[in-house]
Amino acid sequence: MAFTFTLSLGDEAPDFSLPATDGQTYALKDFKDAKTLVIFFTCNHCPYVIGSNEVTRETANRYKDKGVQFVGINANSVNTKPEDSFDHMVSHMEEHQYPWTYLRDETQETALAYGALRTPHFYVFDENRRLVYTGRGVDNPKDASKITINNLDIALEKLTSGQVITLPLTNPLGCNVKWDGKDAHWMPADACDLV
């Protein structure tokens, strides 16, 4: 199934060159040693991100030894959400010490290349950097106490054990990406649900 906005299953991971909170700039090739690469669009302020970050941390830690690497990208416009600025990202990582590389997509070009719909929105790429899962992390990201299924964990478990991911598409749950110059709730006209 092809989408006009979001990457489709089997698509290659688009390249990028983005600054990180650790002071480095990263491109896709900098993660070449990862057998599996999880790229997810996230931010500092969204209640769906805040509510599920610790579950994402647990998932990242669980699969680290299986060659899975996590990369978070914040593309939100600071004109809409000043708390998503790069300086706030740095302090956010210093405070929480999340086990992923945290990148800033100031121009939003990477978010457009991936077709990021919401925060959080997860993309799982295999060792050939082909998309094998995209969508939500969990079914109730706003309230971790009400989570009944961790779709990201299930996808990674199957992928790292050589099985077929039986549910490769889910709808991401969260706040929409804050596009620069647009209303806080605006989404591109060709953005649509994945399932």
Tab-separated table of C-alpha atoms in Angstrom:
chain	number	residue	atom	x	y	z
A	1	MET	CA	0.000	0.000	0.000
A	2	ALA	CA	1.419	3.385	-0.970
A	3	PHE	CA	0.838	6.620	0.896
A	4	THR	CA	1.167	10.067	-0.551
A	5	PHE	CA	2.724	11.532	2.570
A	6	THR	CA	4.179	8.908	4.905
A	7	LEU	CA	6.856	6.370	3.955
A	8	SER	CA	5.475	3.044	2.785
A	9	LEU	CA	6.623	-0.381	3.954
A	10	GLY	CA	9.738	-1.383	2.044
A	11	ASP	CA	10.855	2.197	1.427
A	12	GLU	CA	14.465	3.137	2.108
A	13	ALA	CA	15.267	5.388	5.045
A	14	PRO	CA	15.797	8.944	3.765
A	15	ASP	CA	19.173	10.427	4.581
A	16	PHE	CA	19.619	13.453	6.819
A	17	SER	CA	22.255	15.651	8.399
A	18	LEU	CA	21.046	16.966	11.736
A	19	PRO	CA	22.596	18.368	14.915
A	20	ALA	CA	22.236	16.360	18.115
A	21	THR	CA	22.070	17.317	21.764
A	22	ASP	CA	25.504	15.735	22.276
A	23	GLY	CA	27.097	18.444	20.104
A	24	GLN	CA	27.653	16.218	17.051
A	25	THR	CA	25.949	16.242	13.658
A	26	TYR	CA	24.595	12.920	12.417
A	27	ALA	CA	23.710	11.440	9.042
A	28	LEU	CA	22.088	8.091	8.321
A	29	LYS	CA	25.495	6.489	7.671
A	30	ASP	CA	26.563	7.259	11.232
A	31	PHE	CA	24.209	4.489	12.393
A	32	LYS	CA	25.461	1.903	9.881
A	33	ASP	CA	26.559	-0.478	12.626
A	34	ALA	CA	23.003	-0.898	13.908
A	35	LYS	CA	21.317	-4.081	12.672
A	36	THR	CA	17.969	-2.399	13.240
A	37	LEU	CA	17.381	1.337	13.289
A	38	VAL	CA	14.388	2.888	15.026
A	39	ILE	CA	13.844	6.496	13.971
A	40	PHE	CA	11.050	8.257	15.770
A	41	PHE	CA	9.685	11.762	15.659
A	42	THR	CA	9.329	13.132	19.141
A	43	CYS	CA	9.585	16.376	21.103
A	44	ASN	CA	9.878	17.827	24.598
A	45	HIS	CA	6.347	18.963	25.379
A	46	CYS	CA	3.751	16.545	23.965
A	47	PRO	CA	1.784	14.685	26.671
A	48	TYR	CA	1.780	11.544	24.517
A	49	VAL	CA	5.575	11.639	24.361
A	50	ILE	CA	5.954	12.447	28.056
A	51	GLY	CA	3.486	9.713	28.974
A	52	SER	CA	5.333	7.013	27.034
A	53	ASN	CA	9.005	8.032	27.134
A	54	GLU	CA	9.813	5.642	29.972
A	55	VAL	CA	8.240	2.753	28.064
A	56	THR	CA	10.260	3.764	25.001
A	57	ARG	CA	13.347	3.831	27.230
A	58	GLU	CA	12.621	0.283	28.421
A	59	THR	CA	12.140	-0.914	24.840
A	60	ALA	CA	15.358	0.757	23.660
A	61	ASN	CA	17.312	-0.791	26.525
A	62	ARG	CA	15.748	-4.209	25.998
A	63	TYR	CA	16.905	-4.460	22.378
A	64	LYS	CA	20.209	-2.617	22.586
A	65	ASP	CA	22.191	-5.843	22.873
A	66	LYS	CA	20.358	-7.186	19.807
A	67	GLY	CA	21.784	-4.443	17.615
A	68	VAL	CA	18.818	-2.076	17.763
A	69	GLN	CA	19.587	1.636	17.894
A	70	PHE	CA	17.091	4.418	18.587
A	71	VAL	CA	17.227	7.917	17.094
A	72	GLY	CA	14.737	10.591	18.142
A	73	ILE	CA	14.069	13.593	15.904
A	74	ASN	CA	12.362	16.784	17.054
A	75	ALA	CA	10.972	18.734	14.080
A	76	ASN	CA	8.430	20.897	15.885
A	77	SER	CA	8.361	24.592	15.048
A	78	VAL	CA	9.660	26.693	17.940
A	79	ASN	CA	7.337	29.459	16.757
A	80	THR	CA	4.463	27.198	17.753
A	81	LYS	CA	6.102	25.441	20.702
A	82	PRO	CA	9.087	27.400	22.121
A	83	GLU	CA	9.739	24.574	24.603
A	84	ASP	CA	10.818	22.394	21.668
A	85	SER	CA	13.874	24.552	20.976
A	86	PHE	CA	17.316	22.981	20.679
A	87	ASP	CA	18.411	24.461	24.029
A	88	HIS	CA	15.396	22.862	25.701
A	89	MET	CA	16.244	19.576	23.986
A	90	VAL	CA	19.745	19.685	25.460
A	91	SER	CA	18.479	20.321	28.979
A	92	HIS	CA	15.765	17.686	28.489
A	93	MET	CA	18.387	15.051	27.651
A	94	GLU	CA	20.653	16.163	30.493
A	95	GLU	CA	17.751	15.705	32.888
A	96	HIS	CA	16.403	12.393	31.604
A	97	GLN	CA	19.454	10.696	30.023
A	98	TYR	CA	17.390	8.848	27.426
A	99	PRO	CA	19.187	5.995	25.608
A	100	TRP	CA	18.817	7.474	22.139
A	101	THR	CA	20.463	10.090	19.980
A	102	TYR	CA	18.270	13.211	19.958
A	103	LEU	CA	18.366	15.238	16.736
A	104	ARG	CA	16.940	18.654	15.804
A	105	ASP	CA	15.204	19.057	12.425
A	106	GLU	CA	14.950	22.851	12.326
A	107	THR	CA	13.998	23.077	8.639
A	108	GLN	CA	11.454	20.225	8.960
A	109	GLU	CA	12.851	18.741	5.727
A	110	THR	CA	13.550	15.394	7.405
A	111	ALA	CA	10.053	15.261	8.893
A	112	LEU	CA	8.643	15.843	5.407
A	113	ALA	CA	10.944	13.218	3.871
A	114	TYR	CA	9.710	10.620	6.356
A	115	GLY	CA	6.143	11.865	6.395
A	116	ALA	CA	6.029	12.280	10.163
A	117	LEU	CA	2.429	12.535	11.296
A	118	ARG	CA	2.552	12.762	15.058
A	119	THR	CA	4.740	12.765	18.145
A	120	PRO	CA	5.637	10.065	18.735
A	121	HIS	CA	5.714	8.385	15.306
A	122	PHE	CA	8.006	5.358	14.994
A	123	TYR	CA	9.786	3.993	11.907
A	124	VAL	CA	11.658	0.674	12.163
A	125	PHE	CA	14.239	-0.091	9.469
A	126	ASP	CA	15.959	-3.439	8.930
A	127	GLU	CA	19.684	-3.875	8.286
A	128	ASN	CA	19.150	-2.865	4.641
A	129	ARG	CA	17.413	0.287	5.920
A	130	ARG	CA	14.068	-0.757	4.493
A	131	LEU	CA	10.954	0.181	6.439
A	132	VAL	CA	9.460	-2.859	8.174
A	133	TYR	CA	7.231	-1.213	10.792
A	134	THR	CA	5.689	2.216	11.198
A	135	GLY	CA	3.128	3.758	13.511
A	136	ARG	CA	2.594	3.877	17.245
A	137	GLY	CA	4.781	2.644	20.038
A	138	VAL	CA	1.973	1.687	22.414
A	139	ASP	CA	-1.815	1.831	22.441
A	140	ASN	CA	-2.108	4.423	25.211
A	141	PRO	CA	0.946	6.687	25.098
A	142	LYS	CA	-0.654	9.431	27.177
A	143	ASP	CA	-1.137	7.208	30.218
A	144	ALA	CA	1.376	4.399	30.673
A	145	SER	CA	-0.798	2.780	33.357
A	146	LYS	CA	-3.432	2.052	30.682
A	147	ILE	CA	-1.120	0.498	28.082
A	148	THR	CA	-2.351	-2.924	26.997
A	149	ILE	CA	-0.124	-3.490	23.959
A	150	ASN	CA	3.370	-2.370	22.980
A	151	ASN	CA	3.346	-2.650	19.181
A	152	LEU	CA	6.910	-1.411	18.863
A	153	ASP	CA	8.198	-4.046	21.265
A	154	ILE	CA	6.295	-6.776	19.423
A	155	ALA	CA	7.691	-5.632	16.067
A	156	LEU	CA	11.249	-5.529	17.398
A	157	GLU	CA	10.905	-8.921	19.086
A	158	LYS	CA	9.802	-10.511	15.820
A	159	LEU	CA	12.402	-8.710	13.721
A	160	THR	CA	15.339	-9.513	16.008
A	161	SER	CA	14.318	-13.167	16.231
A	162	GLY	CA	13.971	-13.599	12.472
A	163	GLN	CA	10.187	-13.727	12.388
A	164	VAL	CA	7.742	-11.857	10.181
A	165	ILE	CA	6.216	-8.732	11.691
A	166	THR	CA	2.528	-9.616	11.558
A	167	LEU	CA	1.254	-6.085	12.233
A	168	PRO	CA	3.660	-3.765	10.388
A	169	LEU	CA	1.289	-0.795	10.171
A	170	THR	CA	-0.479	1.007	12.998
A	171	ASN	CA	-1.690	4.573	13.315
A	172	PRO	CA	0.650	6.773	15.350
A	173	LEU	CA	-1.030	8.218	18.436
A	174	GLY	CA	-0.015	11.648	19.675
A	175	CYS	CA	0.093	15.355	18.968
A	176	ASN	CA	0.484	16.340	15.336
A	177	VAL	CA	3.861	17.652	14.228
A	178	LYS	CA	3.923	21.443	14.683
A	179	TRP	CA	4.581	22.737	11.172
A	180	ASP	CA	6.195	26.142	10.913
A	181	GLY	CA	3.889	28.948	9.869
A	182	LYS	CA	0.786	26.824	10.343
A	183	ASP	CA	-1.892	26.547	12.996
A	184	ALA	CA	-0.868	24.251	15.865
A	185	HIS	CA	-3.358	21.578	14.741
A	186	TRP	CA	-2.680	21.795	10.987
A	187	MET	CA	-1.683	18.680	9.075
A	188	PRO	CA	-0.712	18.443	5.394
A	189	ALA	CA	-3.640	17.750	3.093
A	190	ASP	CA	-2.145	14.453	1.924
A	191	ALA	CA	-1.437	13.215	5.457
A	192	CYS	CA	-3.719	10.316	6.261
A	193	ASP	CA	-4.184	7.403	8.632
A	194	LEU	CA	-1.967	4.429	7.870
A	195	VAL	CA	-4.664	1.824	8.488
